[in-house]
Amino acid sequence: MLGAWCKTRTESSKGTASVWGEAGRASLRWLIQRQGPGWTQDFKRHKKYGPVFTVYLGPWRRVVVLVGREAVQEALRGQAEAFSGRGLVATLNGTFDGVFFSNGERWRQLRKFTTLALRDLGMGKREGEELIQAEARCLVEALRRTKGWPFDPSLLLAQATSNIICSLVFRLRFPYDDEEFQALVRAASGIVVGVSSPWAQVRGWDPSLSKAPRQVCTVAAFATQQIQRHQRSLDTSGPARDIVDAFLLKMAKEKQDPNTEFTDKNLLMTVIYLLFAGTVTVSTTIRYTLLLLLKYPQVQERVQAELTRELGPGQAPSLGDRARLPYTDAVLHEAQRLLALVPMGVPRTLVKTTRFRGYTLPQGTEVFPLLGSILHDPEVFKQPEEFNPGRFLDADGKFKKHEAFLPFSLGKRVCLGEGLARTELFLLFTAILQPAVSGLFNIPPAFQLQFRPR
Ligand code: HEM
């Protein structure tokens, strides 16, 4: 059965320029390769078919794939409006809507609302920075309590980032040993593992086969409980304490409007996605960066030397310090580039029939902008599989921006949390790597030795 599904289908439409005719390579292998560093294959395919080709995901889904910086930028930035529709993440089909998955007027309204609500709550301002710095202090305190014993930092990091989004969405912060909070964070992380598995990709071939991961229910139950708490305590004269309050106030204002997008369902869906994105994305990136530092201790030493030189031990890093920490900034950028957290991009659709690179793509066509292929494009980043923070530094050691650094995507649906995520990455990472204040002696950290007779 799988064999039949994986059958390669190539339609050629001689005479007319049609993207469907260029290449139709559907395969389970293609999707599974996307789970790992399969970019070499993409670039080979790109060389054969060009940067725009078609993939059949099973017999039903036909997707246009964009490979490399030029094609993705030309589509998502050059024809931003046409490419602004959201496509399917089949595993979550039917479960999700809200700001992330909606389209048209609903998406426009929810995106505008969420962006403004985050700004009103201090994102991009001093208050937002203080909120993240306070969480960074709690995180470092919890890390110190591990007293040098080896431990898996996944849960703790995800709890720290989750607390930041919970503060913005619900004005709530949880202690790290709270079991209900731990279950919530585990559920949010489980959703990512669920939607990223090769099996989930195969089910994506036919959205009707797809079932939302069970962890969605845990996150939804928590969000519902918090929304109900807000409904009971809402002060209709304002001001909003958090995003849920802001949404409820907007709902009250538009109560008489039969076309309002400020509904219970859209509130729940928007909140669930924010919780999920706020918990998983930044913490995973920091975890990966720490892993790279374990592999490259000389990079860690350079980061810590820069932090000591520029901040001094014990001084909490702030965003204003960023310009004085070019190497640290370069390490974070390079780690994000190498990780390529969302390698296939999030599926888009065309909101109208569009001419693109000589092809006519009908309205509704699904598009996968392969962000990983930009971040690993060998023509932009030489030896892309190497971890080399130097790419983000100029000859004077100053931080150098890269036009192709696009882990947050681009265009009208660019990551809405980009500003928040960048601030969190910088403040949490620098706080973790901040050297401790020296005492009378410099005591080397505890470590374990494994003795194996030869
Ligand atoms: C390292 C961290 C993050 C990365 C790499 C990342 C990446 C992305 C990407 C690739 C997209 C899809 C954009 C597209 O359609 O082309 C996206 C969308 C989105 N992200 Fe993030 N994200 C991160 C953190 C966050 C955080 C912390 C939030 C929470 C506020 C967030 C909220 C969103 C939302 C709401 C969307 C949907 C935007 C829309 O459809 O209009 N993200 N993100």
XYZ file of C-alpha atoms and ligand atoms in Angstrom:
497
model
C 0.000 0.000 0.000
C 2.741 2.418 0.991
C 4.570 1.451 -2.166
C 1.592 2.513 -4.239
C 1.305 5.794 -2.359
C 4.952 6.518 -2.845
C 4.728 6.008 -6.581
C 6.442 8.813 -8.385
C 4.102 10.722 -10.629
C 5.345 13.045 -13.257
C 2.990 15.076 -15.361
C 4.507 16.761 -18.274
C 2.611 19.478 -20.031
C 4.546 20.157 -23.128
C 3.928 23.469 -24.787
C 2.378 25.306 -21.859
C 4.543 26.524 -19.036
C 3.148 24.711 -16.051
C 4.957 24.079 -12.822
C 3.212 20.736 -12.566
C 5.105 19.630 -15.629
C 8.519 20.471 -14.256
C 8.885 17.687 -11.802
C 6.526 15.596 -9.800
C 8.481 13.575 -7.355
C 6.358 12.308 -4.541
C 7.932 10.168 -2.018
C 7.835 9.090 1.539
C 11.607 9.367 1.346
C 11.410 13.071 0.481
C 9.390 13.848 3.578
C 11.483 11.690 5.842
C 14.644 13.304 4.519
C 13.186 16.651 5.560
C 13.343 15.416 9.161
C 17.116 15.431 9.093
C 19.840 17.148 7.137
C 18.372 16.195 3.768
C 19.283 19.467 2.127
C 21.951 17.940 -0.032
C 19.178 15.953 -1.714
C 17.120 19.100 -2.149
C 19.954 20.906 -3.778
C 20.526 17.947 -6.115
C 16.837 17.980 -6.960
C 16.998 21.745 -7.289
C 19.842 21.346 -9.783
C 17.777 18.869 -11.795
C 14.369 20.538 -11.702
C 15.124 24.132 -10.767
C 14.191 25.881 -7.523
C 10.432 25.455 -8.077
C 9.014 21.965 -8.407
C 6.018 19.866 -7.509
C 5.772 17.080 -5.005
C 2.801 14.772 -4.694
C 2.198 13.855 -1.087
C 0.431 10.611 -1.760
C -2.172 10.609 -4.463
C -4.194 13.572 -3.161
C -1.968 16.461 -2.146
C -0.021 18.362 -4.748
C 2.428 20.843 -3.340
C 4.698 23.383 -4.983
C 8.098 23.399 -3.310
C 10.351 26.459 -3.286
C 14.056 25.785 -2.750
C 16.795 28.298 -1.935
C 16.870 31.971 -1.034
C 16.002 33.517 -4.374
C 12.831 31.542 -5.065
C 11.519 31.814 -1.501
C 12.204 35.556 -1.257
C 10.768 36.226 -4.680
C 7.540 34.486 -3.660
C 7.058 35.370 0.005
C 8.436 38.914 -0.193
C 8.118 39.811 -3.880
C 4.519 38.574 -4.158
C 3.701 38.795 -0.469
C -0.067 39.226 -0.764
C -0.566 36.349 -3.225
C 1.459 33.918 -1.083
C -0.104 34.992 2.230
C -2.575 32.119 2.687
C -1.975 29.438 5.302
C -1.816 25.818 4.157
C -2.574 22.653 6.015
C -0.636 21.081 8.821
C -2.657 17.946 8.375
C -1.965 16.444 11.794
C -3.631 19.456 13.361
C -6.358 19.769 10.772
C -9.720 20.582 12.276
C -8.175 21.261 15.654
C -6.506 24.534 15.010
C -7.672 27.846 13.657
C -6.955 31.170 15.354
C -4.146 33.476 14.326
C -1.851 30.746 13.043
C -4.148 28.667 10.832
C -6.882 31.038 9.731
C -7.087 32.895 6.442
C -8.724 35.979 4.961
C -10.406 38.564 7.155
C -10.280 36.336 10.251
C -6.497 36.026 10.013
C -6.046 39.769 9.319
C -8.068 40.741 12.384
C -6.477 38.170 14.700
C -2.951 38.978 13.561
C -3.468 42.708 14.065
C -5.035 42.110 17.473
C -2.274 39.771 18.701
C 0.533 42.041 17.477
C -0.981 45.079 19.189
C -1.812 43.169 22.372
C 1.799 41.960 22.687
C 3.029 45.514 22.136
C 0.601 46.933 24.732
C 1.889 44.374 27.225
C 5.395 45.734 26.842
C 6.934 43.599 24.119
C 9.701 45.545 22.431
C 9.816 47.862 25.461
C 11.502 47.985 28.839
C 8.634 46.154 30.675
C 8.910 43.184 28.335
C 12.633 43.013 28.852
C 12.217 43.084 32.631
C 9.708 40.233 32.491
C 12.198 38.064 30.596
C 15.115 39.088 32.821
C 13.105 38.091 35.911
C 12.421 34.656 34.392
C 16.100 34.349 33.441
C 17.041 34.875 37.100
C 14.656 32.099 38.205
C 16.058 29.799 35.524
C 19.668 30.422 36.536
C 18.721 29.867 40.172
C 17.144 26.517 39.254
C 20.221 25.583 37.209
C 22.460 26.382 40.164
C 20.402 24.064 42.338
C 21.524 21.141 40.159
C 24.925 21.626 41.868
C 26.940 20.483 38.888
C 25.154 17.134 38.513
C 24.408 16.092 34.944
C 20.749 16.625 34.067
C 18.483 16.975 31.049
C 17.668 20.689 30.728
C 14.731 20.233 28.308
C 11.898 20.555 30.813
C 13.431 23.431 32.754
C 14.151 25.486 29.641
C 10.664 24.878 28.293
C 9.165 25.862 31.661
C 11.089 29.137 31.620
C 9.884 30.072 28.130
C 6.387 28.843 28.937
C 6.289 31.070 32.015
C 7.085 34.071 29.811
C 4.211 33.359 27.425
C 1.886 32.417 30.336
C 2.660 35.805 31.926
C 1.704 37.583 28.709
C -1.355 35.508 27.928
C -2.752 34.812 31.421
C -0.653 36.976 33.762
C 0.429 33.781 35.472
C 3.794 32.434 36.461
C 4.310 28.927 37.842
C 7.012 27.504 40.093
C 9.101 24.943 38.238
C 8.084 22.131 40.620
C 4.338 22.628 39.969
C 3.168 19.277 38.594
C 0.232 20.660 36.613
C 2.578 23.130 34.923
C 5.057 20.366 34.160
C 2.261 18.355 32.526
C 1.283 21.365 30.402
C 4.845 21.932 29.237
C 5.332 18.242 28.491
C 2.113 18.258 26.470
C 3.202 21.295 24.415
C 6.560 19.640 23.725
C 4.793 16.372 22.891
C 2.729 18.140 20.216
C 5.917 19.177 18.423
C 7.313 15.672 18.556
C 3.937 14.383 17.341
C 3.622 16.701 14.345
C 7.288 16.303 13.423
C 7.417 12.516 13.287
C 7.768 10.852 9.889
C 4.513 9.011 10.536
C 2.676 12.315 11.018
C 4.036 13.428 7.651
C 2.700 10.302 6.001
C -0.728 10.870 7.558
C -0.504 14.379 6.172
C -0.984 12.904 2.730
C -4.628 12.524 3.539
C -5.867 15.047 6.077
C -8.988 12.946 6.686
C -6.736 10.276 8.221
C -5.215 12.736 10.599
C -6.008 12.968 14.235
C -4.712 15.740 16.445
C -2.094 14.565 18.935
C -3.737 13.785 22.268
C -1.533 16.373 23.986
C -3.568 19.105 22.268
C -6.399 18.215 24.681
C -4.157 18.847 27.708
C -3.149 22.275 26.419
C -6.755 23.063 25.414
C -8.118 22.038 28.843
C -5.597 24.277 30.587
C -6.345 27.214 28.258
C -10.121 26.782 28.733
C -9.748 26.787 32.500
C -7.693 29.995 32.398
C -10.105 31.717 29.996
C -13.031 30.868 32.305
C -11.119 32.295 35.259
C -10.638 35.521 33.288
C -14.308 35.668 32.304
C -15.260 35.526 35.986
C -12.842 38.258 37.057
C -12.875 40.595 34.024
C -13.077 44.316 34.797
C -14.950 45.625 31.756
C -13.665 49.148 32.339
C -10.120 47.836 31.613
C -7.207 48.087 31.320
C -6.398 44.572 30.051
C -4.146 42.607 32.381
C -3.062 40.233 29.640
C -3.928 38.929 26.168
C -7.012 37.010 27.313
C -8.406 40.153 28.963
C -7.688 42.199 25.835
C -9.546 39.636 23.730
C -12.525 39.513 26.104
C -12.743 43.323 26.084
C -12.721 43.281 22.283
C -15.452 40.600 22.324
C -17.603 42.764 24.566
C -17.083 45.759 22.265
C -18.074 43.826 19.146
C -20.900 41.850 20.772
C -23.533 43.281 18.441
C -21.504 42.686 15.262
C -22.700 39.428 13.620
C -19.473 39.225 11.584
C -17.092 39.694 14.466
C -14.002 37.479 14.547
C -13.696 37.957 18.299
C -15.433 34.750 19.290
C -14.894 32.143 22.012
C -13.488 29.700 19.483
C -10.979 32.146 18.013
C -9.888 33.150 21.507
C -9.222 29.549 22.495
C -7.418 28.716 19.245
C -5.235 31.811 19.374
C -4.310 31.176 23.003
C -3.487 27.502 22.396
C -1.133 28.388 19.580
C 0.605 31.141 21.528
C 1.123 28.751 24.437
C 2.499 26.130 22.137
C 4.829 28.457 20.149
C 5.911 30.307 23.267
C 6.835 27.110 25.075
C 8.603 25.055 22.483
C 10.417 27.163 19.895
C 12.807 29.271 21.961
C 13.575 26.560 24.520
C 14.438 24.067 21.772
C 16.761 26.609 20.167
C 18.551 27.312 23.439
C 18.862 23.600 24.143
C 20.445 23.103 20.748
C 22.814 26.028 21.260
C 23.946 24.560 24.581
C 24.538 21.239 22.860
C 26.736 22.976 20.284
C 28.723 24.581 23.078
C 29.336 21.150 24.572
C 30.704 20.051 21.222
C 32.753 23.206 20.707
C 34.163 24.149 24.146
C 36.429 26.779 22.565
C 33.297 28.641 21.398
C 31.848 28.501 24.900
C 35.088 29.902 26.309
C 34.996 32.791 23.826
C 31.389 33.603 24.680
C 32.120 33.557 28.390
C 35.265 35.643 27.934
C 33.246 38.237 26.014
C 30.515 38.279 28.670
C 33.081 38.712 31.459
C 34.937 41.440 29.597
C 31.877 43.427 28.598
C 29.505 42.881 31.509
C 31.567 41.772 34.427
C 30.533 38.801 36.557
C 27.062 38.813 38.042
C 25.674 41.772 36.047
C 22.336 40.808 34.451
C 22.616 41.145 30.669
C 20.141 43.511 29.003
C 19.244 44.160 25.381
C 21.347 47.339 25.433
C 24.425 45.122 25.838
C 23.838 43.305 22.584
C 25.952 45.616 20.422
C 28.910 45.044 22.779
C 28.549 41.256 22.521
C 29.016 40.564 18.801
C 30.540 37.113 19.241
C 27.736 35.933 21.538
C 25.197 37.312 19.070
C 26.966 35.539 16.197
C 26.894 32.221 18.095
C 23.130 32.522 18.633
C 22.527 33.360 14.971
C 24.737 30.540 13.743
C 23.025 28.043 16.051
C 19.620 29.136 14.740
C 20.866 28.869 11.178
C 22.285 25.403 11.679
C 19.242 24.139 13.586
C 16.724 25.452 11.013
C 13.919 24.887 13.512
C 11.134 24.920 10.898
C 12.942 23.320 7.952
C 10.000 22.977 5.563
C 8.519 26.317 6.546
C 4.886 26.351 7.562
C 2.688 25.529 4.546
C 1.260 28.488 2.663
C -1.451 28.690 0.015
C -2.010 31.086 -2.829
C -4.873 33.449 -2.129
C -5.314 34.153 -5.855
C -4.194 32.696 -9.174
C -0.665 33.923 -9.653
C 2.042 34.078 -12.302
C 5.320 33.016 -10.767
C 8.537 32.484 -12.680
C 6.621 31.871 -15.885
C 4.163 29.408 -14.317
C 0.502 29.945 -13.609
C -0.306 28.707 -10.127
C -4.026 28.458 -9.404
C -5.616 29.992 -6.317
C -5.466 27.527 -3.424
C -2.204 25.895 -4.555
C -0.256 24.684 -1.534
C 3.297 25.979 -1.253
C 6.142 24.709 0.944
C 8.829 27.412 1.237
C 11.794 25.348 2.413
C 13.335 27.687 4.969
C 15.994 25.107 5.757
C 17.164 25.256 2.165
C 17.835 28.991 2.605
C 19.631 28.576 5.916
C 21.711 25.757 4.419
C 22.092 27.213 0.928
C 25.723 26.479 -0.028
C 25.755 29.481 -2.342
C 25.023 31.808 0.554
C 26.593 30.010 3.504
C 29.807 28.255 2.473
C 30.053 24.747 3.950
C 26.585 25.115 5.429
C 26.741 21.998 7.640
C 29.613 23.482 9.638
C 29.068 25.431 12.846
C 30.927 28.646 12.169
C 29.838 31.753 14.135
C 32.431 33.710 12.133
C 29.919 33.964 9.257
C 28.080 36.558 11.290
C 31.161 38.681 12.012
C 32.909 41.202 9.778
C 36.670 41.694 9.463
C 36.654 43.956 12.566
C 34.823 41.360 14.670
C 31.558 43.370 14.555
C 28.230 41.586 14.139
C 27.307 41.240 10.465
C 23.696 40.730 9.361
C 22.916 38.162 6.698
C 20.043 38.765 4.318
C 19.483 35.032 4.101
C 19.131 34.575 7.868
C 15.423 33.780 7.743
C 14.511 31.234 10.445
C 11.375 33.264 11.196
C 10.360 33.250 7.519
C 9.328 36.441 5.727
C 6.428 38.188 4.064
C 2.957 38.807 5.431
C 2.908 35.720 7.646
C 6.399 36.135 9.047
C 6.604 34.813 12.612
C 4.492 37.071 14.784
C 6.631 36.289 17.820
C 9.966 37.098 16.167
C 10.731 40.114 18.370
C 9.763 38.250 21.539
C 11.716 35.154 20.488
C 14.881 37.107 19.677
C 14.744 38.929 23.012
C 14.189 35.691 24.909
C 17.007 33.918 23.081
C 19.477 36.654 23.883
C 18.507 37.278 27.509
C 18.089 33.642 28.536
C 21.213 32.432 26.758
C 23.450 35.194 28.117
C 22.041 34.711 31.624
C 22.813 30.980 31.489
C 26.361 31.578 30.261
C 27.030 34.497 32.567
C 30.030 33.515 34.691
C 29.339 33.304 38.411
C 30.835 35.909 40.721
C 34.312 34.763 41.770
C 34.980 34.030 45.403
C 38.317 33.716 47.168
C 39.257 30.645 45.135
C 38.441 29.667 41.550
C 37.111 26.165 42.122
C 36.859 24.010 38.979
C 33.384 22.580 38.339
C 32.612 19.064 39.556
C 32.826 16.353 36.915
C 32.670 12.590 36.659
C 35.479 10.447 35.377
C 35.037 7.131 33.658
C 38.016 4.814 34.139
C 38.379 2.085 31.502
C 41.395 -0.235 31.705
C 43.042 -0.556 28.264
C 13.030 30.490 17.717
C 11.783 30.833 17.799
C 10.783 30.844 16.677
C 10.910 30.489 15.366
C 12.164 29.970 14.644
C 9.631 30.702 14.733
C 9.359 30.461 13.398
C 8.134 30.673 12.798
C 7.842 30.368 11.417
C 8.819 29.782 10.410
C 6.545 30.706 11.199
C 5.765 30.526 9.891
C 5.826 31.796 9.074
C 5.267 31.579 7.675
O 4.112 31.237 7.500
O 6.028 31.727 6.726
C 6.011 31.235 12.432
C 4.726 31.719 12.591
C 4.228 32.181 13.779
N 4.888 32.287 14.982
Fe 6.836 31.826 15.304
N 8.743 31.184 15.664
C 9.407 31.294 16.863
C 8.884 31.755 18.062
C 7.596 32.214 18.251
C 7.069 32.686 19.503
C 7.837 32.785 20.823
C 5.772 33.020 19.286
C 4.817 33.561 20.315
C 4.312 34.725 20.333
C 5.489 32.767 17.879
C 4.279 33.025 17.260
C 4.023 32.778 15.917
C 2.721 33.006 15.295
C 1.451 33.519 16.000
C 2.852 32.643 13.953
C 1.754 32.665 12.885
C 1.819 33.962 12.098
C 0.744 34.029 11.012
O 0.322 33.002 10.510
O 0.360 35.160 10.687
N 6.626 32.276 17.289
N 6.995 31.204 13.401
